Structures are given as structure tokens and as C-alpha cells.
Amino acid sequence: MSQSRAGKSSAGELGEFLRSRRAAVTPEQLGIVPSYGDRRRVPGLRREELAELAGVSTTYYTRLEQGENHQVSDAVLDAIARVLKLSPDERAHLHRLVRALPPVRGAGHEDQVRAPVRDLVVGSRGAAVLVGRRTDILAGNPLGYALWGLTPEEIATIGTPQAPNQARRVFLDPAARALFADWERQAEDLVAYLRMATAERPDDLALHQLVSDLATGSDDFARLWRDHPVRDCLHTVRRYRHPVVGELELNEEILRLPDDPGQRLIISAAEAGTPSAERLALLGSLTAS
């Protein structure tokens, strides 16, 4: 992607992001009392309301929303972020879109799994899966593969260009969709991560092609993408409806590999003494046998 094309893309993304966040903040949240007989035609804040609260002119803010982001100060961006109640991830995303920052380190290379990392994943006591920056499944241990419901055919492709992709599985594979009891949250987590990743890696054509394929193939993905969620993947509690061992509630921890930007080791484990711990142990024994 050329620099000019990347700049145009960032400008369009900036406007869409600001409009989505402006629509998500209600006047009541900011103490704005509507005038008598005021009929609002837009959800959330009006441009002039946001501009006044941020201390800029309506014309200035409108130009920013239209992608004219030249010489915008950090103070102005921080004021807009404060009014829009942006999270730290969303605030960083706003700065990246405005500044058109260069891709993060390692964006132009394919994911490679180092041997010590593979040994760590395979030897993990919990269910472990290593995921790349495009959500490709790069490695895992047998319990991790069994928990995520990977088929033998999918496992055989890991380490090749045809490796399974978790985002494609969650949105396009009915079996993977049925696996997650909280599918909507899992889906939004993936979309929020991909929003952030595409802004960090504007020149990663394969990553942008993944987003395009998902938007074309899944109405749910397209709907969530339009909402512009932006956040990094964090530890959470994930609920499964596993076809072999039944309901599971697992603590999901995510470890990032600083030497391999974008790679994340996802480890799932159950609290000791719970039914989920018994069922996860059963899955492990079935997998081992």
C-alpha cells in the first residue's frame, strides 16, 4: 500500500471512528440538558456539542471528522478523547489515525514460531494456543487444540500457509461458533483486536484481505466492524459449550511475545475444585488417550 493510499485510508478511518464514538455518547452522560422542544436527529452528541466541550470551533472539529487532520495538537486530541470517554486503547487508536504513524515493528514479516516458544506451548499444563497477529493458529498443545475444537485436518495444516485462522473459524464455521457460550463477546473481542491491528499495520495486505473476506462472508462481522470497537486482547473469563465435555468456565490469560510482535500465547485454565476443572481434566485425559 503506497503512503498516499495509506493516508487516504487513515483519513476515512478517522472520520468513521469519530462518528461512531460521537454516536455512542449521550448528552445526558455529559450533563447536557436538552432545550424545550429540542428534537434530536442524530444519536449521541452533535458535532457542535462535542466541539464546544472540547474547546474547539465546530468548523475545526468538522474538518477533523472529514479527515483534514493537519497540525492537530495533542492537547486537542486529548480533549476530544476526554469528551468521547475513550478508553486508553481507543485514545491510542485516535492518535495513530491522526498521526498516520508508521507500522509497528515486524509488520512486514510472516509469523515464525521460534523453537523455545513451541516447546513452551507444547509443554504447558493448561490449554495453550499460540496465535499470530492475523489470528492464525501457529502452535498449540493437544489440550488447547481439543478445547478450541480443531479437527485433525486443521491441526495438520498448522505451520503451513493454510493454517487455520481463529477469526475465520469464529465467524464462518458454525461448529466453532457453537463452541462459545458467549459468542457475541468473543466475536466483538476479535473485531476490536482486528480494528487495532489494521491501524497499526496499514501495509499488511494479508491482514486487510482477512478483514475484507470476513466482512463479505459474515453479516455479524460487518455489523460489529461498523461499530468500530477498538481494544487489545486482555485476560478474561471465557465460557464454552464443549461438544465432548459440556459447559466450561475458564480463566483466559494472554501472554505477548516481545521478540515476536503480534504473537500471543493464550492459556486457558479452570479454578481448582470446580466442575470446569473436572471437565477440563477429562478433556485432557480423552485427548491423551
GROMACS .gro file of C-alpha atoms in nm:
model
  289
    1MET     CA    1   0.000   0.000   0.000
    2SER     CA    2   0.153   0.335  -0.101
    3GLN     CA    3   0.192   0.616   0.153
    4SER     CA    4  -0.073   0.826  -0.024
    5ARG     CA    5  -0.322   0.538  -0.026
    6ALA     CA    6  -0.247   0.466   0.339
    7GLY     CA    7  -0.304   0.832   0.423
    8LYS     CA    8  -0.642   0.834   0.247
    9SER     CA    9  -0.740   0.514   0.422
   10SER     CA   10  -0.642   0.659   0.762
   11ALA     CA   11  -0.843   0.975   0.691
   12GLY     CA   12  -1.153   0.772   0.614
   13GLU     CA   13  -1.097   0.554   0.919
   14LEU     CA   14  -1.057   0.865   1.135
   15GLY     CA   15  -1.391   1.009   1.031
   16GLU     CA   16  -1.573   0.679   1.075
   17PHE     CA   17  -1.413   0.625   1.416
   18LEU     CA   18  -1.502   0.973   1.545
   19ARG     CA   19  -1.860   0.949   1.420
   20SER     CA   20  -1.907   0.607   1.580
   21ARG     CA   21  -1.776   0.732   1.915
   22ARG     CA   22  -1.978   1.053   1.897
   23ALA     CA   23  -2.292   0.845   1.841
   24ALA     CA   24  -2.210   0.629   2.144
   25VAL     CA   25  -2.201   0.918   2.396
   26THR     CA   26  -2.536   1.055   2.510
   27PRO     CA   27  -2.589   1.421   2.606
   28GLU     CA   28  -2.709   1.307   2.948
   29GLN     CA   29  -2.372   1.143   3.018
   30LEU     CA   30  -2.206   1.483   2.979
   31GLY     CA   31  -2.467   1.686   3.165
   32ILE     CA   32  -2.619   1.846   2.854
   33VAL     CA   33  -2.978   1.941   2.921
   34PRO     CA   34  -3.188   1.946   2.602
   35SER     CA   35  -3.379   2.262   2.528
   36TYR     CA   36  -3.759   2.253   2.545
   37GLY     CA   37  -3.896   2.108   2.222
   38ASP     CA   38  -3.549   2.004   2.103
   39ARG     CA   39  -3.589   1.709   1.865
   40ARG     CA   40  -3.256   1.538   1.812
   41ARG     CA   41  -3.199   1.395   1.467
   42VAL     CA   42  -2.872   1.218   1.547
   43PRO     CA   43  -2.784   0.958   1.809
   44GLY     CA   44  -2.537   1.074   2.067
   45LEU     CA   45  -2.362   1.411   2.054
   46ARG     CA   46  -2.394   1.672   1.784
   47ARG     CA   47  -2.073   1.799   1.630
   48GLU     CA   48  -2.123   2.145   1.778
   49GLU     CA   49  -2.177   1.998   2.127
   50LEU     CA   50  -1.859   1.793   2.109
   51ALA     CA   51  -1.662   2.088   1.972
   52GLU     CA   52  -1.779   2.320   2.250
   53LEU     CA   53  -1.695   2.069   2.523
   54ALA     CA   54  -1.352   2.006   2.367
   55GLY     CA   55  -1.278   2.379   2.336
   56VAL     CA   56  -1.255   2.399   1.956
   57SER     CA   57  -1.474   2.551   1.689
   58THR     CA   58  -1.739   2.344   1.516
   59THR     CA   59  -1.567   2.410   1.182
   60TYR     CA   60  -1.235   2.288   1.317
   61TYR     CA   61  -1.386   1.967   1.455
   62THR     CA   62  -1.590   1.909   1.137
   63ARG     CA   63  -1.273   1.926   0.927
   64LEU     CA   64  -1.107   1.678   1.159
   65GLU     CA   65  -1.401   1.439   1.122
   66GLN     CA   66  -1.371   1.480   0.746
   67GLY     CA   67  -1.009   1.367   0.760
   68GLU     CA   68  -0.836   1.708   0.749
   69ASN     CA   69  -0.603   1.633   1.036
   70HIS     CA   70  -0.304   1.858   0.962
   71GLN     CA   71  -0.126   2.009   1.263
   72VAL     CA   72  -0.373   1.887   1.524
   73SER     CA   73  -0.216   1.926   1.867
   74ASP     CA   74  -0.200   1.650   2.126
   75ALA     CA   75  -0.395   1.878   2.360
   76VAL     CA   76  -0.688   1.894   2.116
   77LEU     CA   77  -0.685   1.518   2.063
   78ASP     CA   78  -0.678   1.459   2.438
   79ALA     CA   79  -0.969   1.699   2.485
   80ILE     CA   80  -1.174   1.518   2.220
   81ALA     CA   81  -1.082   1.181   2.374
   82ARG     CA   82  -1.195   1.309   2.716
   83VAL     CA   83  -1.534   1.425   2.586
   84LEU     CA   84  -1.586   1.099   2.395
   85LYS     CA   85  -1.483   0.899   2.705
   86LEU     CA   86  -1.231   0.697   2.506
   87SER     CA   87  -1.053   0.405   2.668
   88PRO     CA   88  -0.669   0.401   2.666
   89ASP     CA   89  -0.673   0.169   2.363
   90GLU     CA   90  -0.921   0.395   2.181
   91ARG     CA   91  -0.718   0.704   2.269
   92ALA     CA   92  -0.403   0.544   2.125
   93HIS     CA   93  -0.604   0.442   1.816
   94LEU     CA   94  -0.719   0.803   1.767
   95HIS     CA   95  -0.361   0.932   1.785
   96ARG     CA   96  -0.244   0.665   1.541
   97LEU     CA   97  -0.515   0.753   1.288
   98VAL     CA   98  -0.445   1.126   1.312
   99ARG     CA   99  -0.067   1.099   1.304
  100ALA     CA  100  -0.058   0.822   1.040
  101LEU     CA  101   0.219   0.659   1.242
  102PRO     CA  102   0.444   0.403   1.070
  103PRO     CA  103   0.361   0.034   1.101
  104VAL     CA  104   0.467  -0.135   1.421
  105ARG     CA  105   0.785  -0.342   1.427
  106GLY     CA  106   0.763  -0.669   1.242
  107ALA     CA  107   0.452  -0.577   1.044
  108GLY     CA  108   0.601  -0.675   0.709
  109HIS     CA  109   0.712  -1.025   0.804
  110GLU     CA  110   0.536  -1.357   0.827
  111ASP     CA  111   0.483  -1.507   1.172
  112GLN     CA  112   0.760  -1.751   1.259
  113VAL     CA  113   0.745  -1.967   1.571
  114ARG     CA  114   1.079  -1.999   1.749
  115ALA     CA  115   1.166  -2.347   1.881
  116PRO     CA  116   1.178  -2.242   2.251
  117VAL     CA  117   0.834  -2.085   2.218
  118ARG     CA  118   0.697  -2.401   2.057
  119ASP     CA  119   0.843  -2.609   2.342
  120LEU     CA  120   0.680  -2.376   2.596
  121VAL     CA  121   0.341  -2.407   2.427
  122VAL     CA  122   0.351  -2.784   2.389
  123GLY     CA  123   0.470  -2.834   2.745
  124SER     CA  124   0.212  -2.608   2.907
  125ARG     CA  125  -0.010  -2.773   3.169
  126GLY     CA  126  -0.312  -2.568   3.068
  127ALA     CA  127  -0.484  -2.550   2.732
  128ALA     CA  128  -0.239  -2.343   2.526
  129VAL     CA  129  -0.264  -2.198   2.175
  130LEU     CA  130  -0.022  -1.958   2.006
  131VAL     CA  131  -0.194  -1.708   1.775
  132GLY     CA  132  -0.030  -1.473   1.525
  133ARG     CA  133  -0.102  -1.109   1.452
  134ARG     CA  134  -0.360  -1.206   1.187
  135THR     CA  135  -0.521  -1.455   1.431
  136ASP     CA  136  -0.364  -1.752   1.250
  137ILE     CA  137  -0.317  -2.051   1.482
  138LEU     CA  138   0.060  -2.101   1.488
  139ALA     CA  139   0.105  -2.372   1.750
  140GLY     CA  140  -0.062  -2.534   2.049
  141ASN     CA  141  -0.072  -2.831   2.278
  142PRO     CA  142  -0.321  -3.118   2.238
  143LEU     CA  143  -0.549  -2.984   2.512
  144GLY     CA  144  -0.556  -2.640   2.352
  145TYR     CA  145  -0.649  -2.787   2.015
  146ALA     CA  146  -0.919  -3.003   2.176
  147LEU     CA  147  -1.062  -2.708   2.370
  148TRP     CA  148  -1.088  -2.497   2.055
  149GLY     CA  149  -1.238  -2.789   1.864
  150LEU     CA  150  -0.976  -2.812   1.592
  151THR     CA  151  -1.018  -3.106   1.359
  152PRO     CA  152  -0.727  -3.337   1.271
  153GLU     CA  153  -0.728  -3.184   0.924
  154GLU     CA  154  -0.691  -2.833   1.069
  155ILE     CA  155  -0.415  -2.943   1.307
  156ALA     CA  156  -0.224  -3.097   1.016
  157THR     CA  157  -0.207  -2.758   0.840
  158ILE     CA  158  -0.058  -2.570   1.136
  159GLY     CA  159   0.283  -2.436   1.039
  160THR     CA  160   0.184  -2.406   0.673
  161PRO     CA  161   0.032  -2.115   0.476
  162GLN     CA  162  -0.304  -2.297   0.506
  163ALA     CA  163  -0.304  -2.287   0.888
  164PRO     CA  164  -0.646  -2.236   1.049
  165ASN     CA  165  -0.739  -1.879   1.131
  166GLN     CA  166  -0.932  -1.823   1.451
  167ALA     CA  167  -1.124  -1.519   1.326
  168ARG     CA  168  -1.241  -1.710   1.018
  169ARG     CA  169  -1.340  -2.005   1.238
  170VAL     CA  170  -1.539  -1.792   1.484
  171PHE     CA  171  -1.732  -1.604   1.213
  172LEU     CA  172  -1.756  -1.856   0.931
  173ASP     CA  173  -1.754  -2.202   1.092
  174PRO     CA  174  -2.086  -2.299   1.260
  175ALA     CA  175  -1.912  -2.556   1.480
  176ALA     CA  176  -1.666  -2.300   1.616
  177ARG     CA  177  -1.949  -2.053   1.666
  178ALA     CA  178  -2.148  -2.304   1.869
  179LEU     CA  179  -1.843  -2.371   2.089
  180PHE     CA  180  -1.857  -2.032   2.262
  181ALA     CA  181  -2.143  -1.983   2.507
  182ASP     CA  182  -2.066  -1.609   2.497
  183TRP     CA  183  -2.016  -1.597   2.121
  184GLU     CA  184  -2.114  -1.231   2.081
  185ARG     CA  185  -1.844  -1.120   2.325
  186GLN     CA  186  -1.585  -1.346   2.164
  187ALA     CA  187  -1.680  -1.203   1.825
  188GLU     CA  188  -1.656  -0.843   1.944
  189ASP     CA  189  -1.319  -0.913   2.108
  190LEU     CA  190  -1.184  -1.035   1.773
  191VAL     CA  191  -1.326  -0.740   1.579
  192ALA     CA  192  -1.188  -0.493   1.835
  193TYR     CA  193  -0.844  -0.651   1.807
  194LEU     CA  194  -0.853  -0.651   1.425
  195ARG     CA  195  -0.954  -0.281   1.423
  196MET     CA  196  -0.647  -0.200   1.627
  197ALA     CA  197  -0.419  -0.434   1.431
  198THR     CA  198  -0.516  -0.293   1.090
  199ALA     CA  199  -0.444   0.062   1.212
  200GLU     CA  200  -0.105  -0.049   1.348
  201ARG     CA  201  -0.021  -0.238   1.026
  202PRO     CA  202  -0.159  -0.037   0.731
  203ASP     CA  203   0.081  -0.212   0.488
  204ASP     CA  204  -0.013  -0.568   0.589
  205LEU     CA  205  -0.215  -0.659   0.282
  206ALA     CA  206  -0.294  -1.011   0.406
  207LEU     CA  207  -0.441  -0.869   0.727
  208HIS     CA  208  -0.660  -0.625   0.536
  209GLN     CA  209  -0.766  -0.904   0.299
  210LEU     CA  210  -0.874  -1.108   0.603
  211VAL     CA  211  -1.095  -0.820   0.719
  212SER     CA  212  -1.242  -0.784   0.370
  213ASP     CA  213  -1.317  -1.158   0.348
  214LEU     CA  214  -1.485  -1.159   0.689
  215ALA     CA  215  -1.694  -0.850   0.610
  216THR     CA  216  -1.811  -1.015   0.288
  217GLY     CA  217  -1.873  -1.358   0.437
  218SER     CA  218  -2.031  -1.267   0.770
  219ASP     CA  219  -2.312  -1.020   0.834
  220ASP     CA  220  -2.224  -1.033   1.204
  221PHE     CA  221  -1.866  -0.931   1.135
  222ALA     CA  222  -1.979  -0.647   0.909
  223ARG     CA  223  -2.220  -0.524   1.178
  224LEU     CA  224  -1.958  -0.530   1.452
  225TRP     CA  225  -1.695  -0.372   1.224
  226ARG     CA  226  -1.928  -0.076   1.159
  227ASP     CA  227  -1.947  -0.017   1.536
  228HIS     CA  228  -1.569   0.046   1.545
  229PRO     CA  229  -1.479  -0.135   1.869
  230VAL     CA  230  -1.109  -0.087   1.945
  231ARG     CA  231  -0.922  -0.266   2.222
  232ASP     CA  232  -0.638  -0.506   2.273
  233CYS     CA  233  -0.692  -0.867   2.377
  234LEU     CA  234  -0.692  -0.892   2.755
  235HIS     CA  235  -0.730  -1.164   3.015
  236THR     CA  236  -1.090  -1.265   3.063
  237VAL     CA  237  -1.326  -1.542   3.171
  238ARG     CA  238  -1.439  -1.743   2.870
  239ARG     CA  239  -1.740  -1.974   2.869
  240TYR     CA  240  -1.752  -2.276   2.642
  241ARG     CA  241  -2.029  -2.514   2.540
  242HIS     CA  242  -1.797  -2.801   2.451
  243PRO     CA  243  -1.947  -3.087   2.244
  244VAL     CA  244  -1.743  -3.350   2.434
  245VAL     CA  245  -1.732  -3.244   2.799
  246GLY     CA  246  -2.011  -2.987   2.824
  247GLU     CA  247  -2.010  -2.643   2.991
  248LEU     CA  248  -1.675  -2.489   3.084
  249GLU     CA  249  -1.589  -2.160   3.250
  250LEU     CA  250  -1.218  -2.092   3.211
  251ASN     CA  251  -0.975  -1.816   3.302
  252GLU     CA  252  -0.807  -1.699   2.983
  253GLU     CA  253  -0.463  -1.540   3.017
  254ILE     CA  254  -0.282  -1.380   2.724
  255LEU     CA  255   0.096  -1.352   2.713
  256ARG     CA  256   0.258  -1.138   2.444
  257LEU     CA  257   0.596  -1.224   2.298
  258PRO     CA  258   0.805  -0.904   2.281
  259ASP     CA  259   1.058  -1.062   2.046
  260ASP     CA  260   0.780  -1.170   1.808
  261PRO     CA  261   0.546  -0.869   1.771
  262GLY     CA  262   0.181  -0.960   1.739
  263GLN     CA  263   0.214  -1.318   1.862
  264ARG     CA  264   0.003  -1.406   2.168
  265LEU     CA  265   0.011  -1.716   2.381
  266ILE     CA  266  -0.343  -1.788   2.504
  267ILE     CA  267  -0.360  -2.014   2.809
  268SER     CA  268  -0.694  -2.136   2.943
  269ALA     CA  269  -0.730  -2.297   3.286
  270ALA     CA  270  -1.007  -2.365   3.536
  271GLU     CA  271  -1.027  -2.271   3.901
  272ALA     CA  272  -0.927  -2.571   4.113
  273GLY     CA  273  -1.208  -2.777   4.261
  274THR     CA  274  -1.476  -2.656   4.019
  275PRO     CA  275  -1.684  -2.864   3.777
  276SER     CA  276  -1.498  -2.686   3.495
  277ALA     CA  277  -1.167  -2.813   3.634
  278GLU     CA  278  -1.300  -3.170   3.634
  279ARG     CA  279  -1.432  -3.138   3.280
  280LEU     CA  280  -1.111  -2.982   3.151
  281ALA     CA  281  -0.912  -3.265   3.312
  282LEU     CA  282  -1.148  -3.514   3.147
  283LEU     CA  283  -1.091  -3.348   2.811
  284GLY     CA  284  -0.718  -3.371   2.871
  285SER     CA  285  -0.733  -3.743   2.951
  286LEU     CA  286  -0.951  -3.810   2.647
  287THR     CA  287  -0.708  -3.617   2.430
  288ALA     CA  288  -0.408  -3.805   2.572
  289SER     CA  289  -0.571  -4.142   2.511
   0.00000   0.00000   0.00000
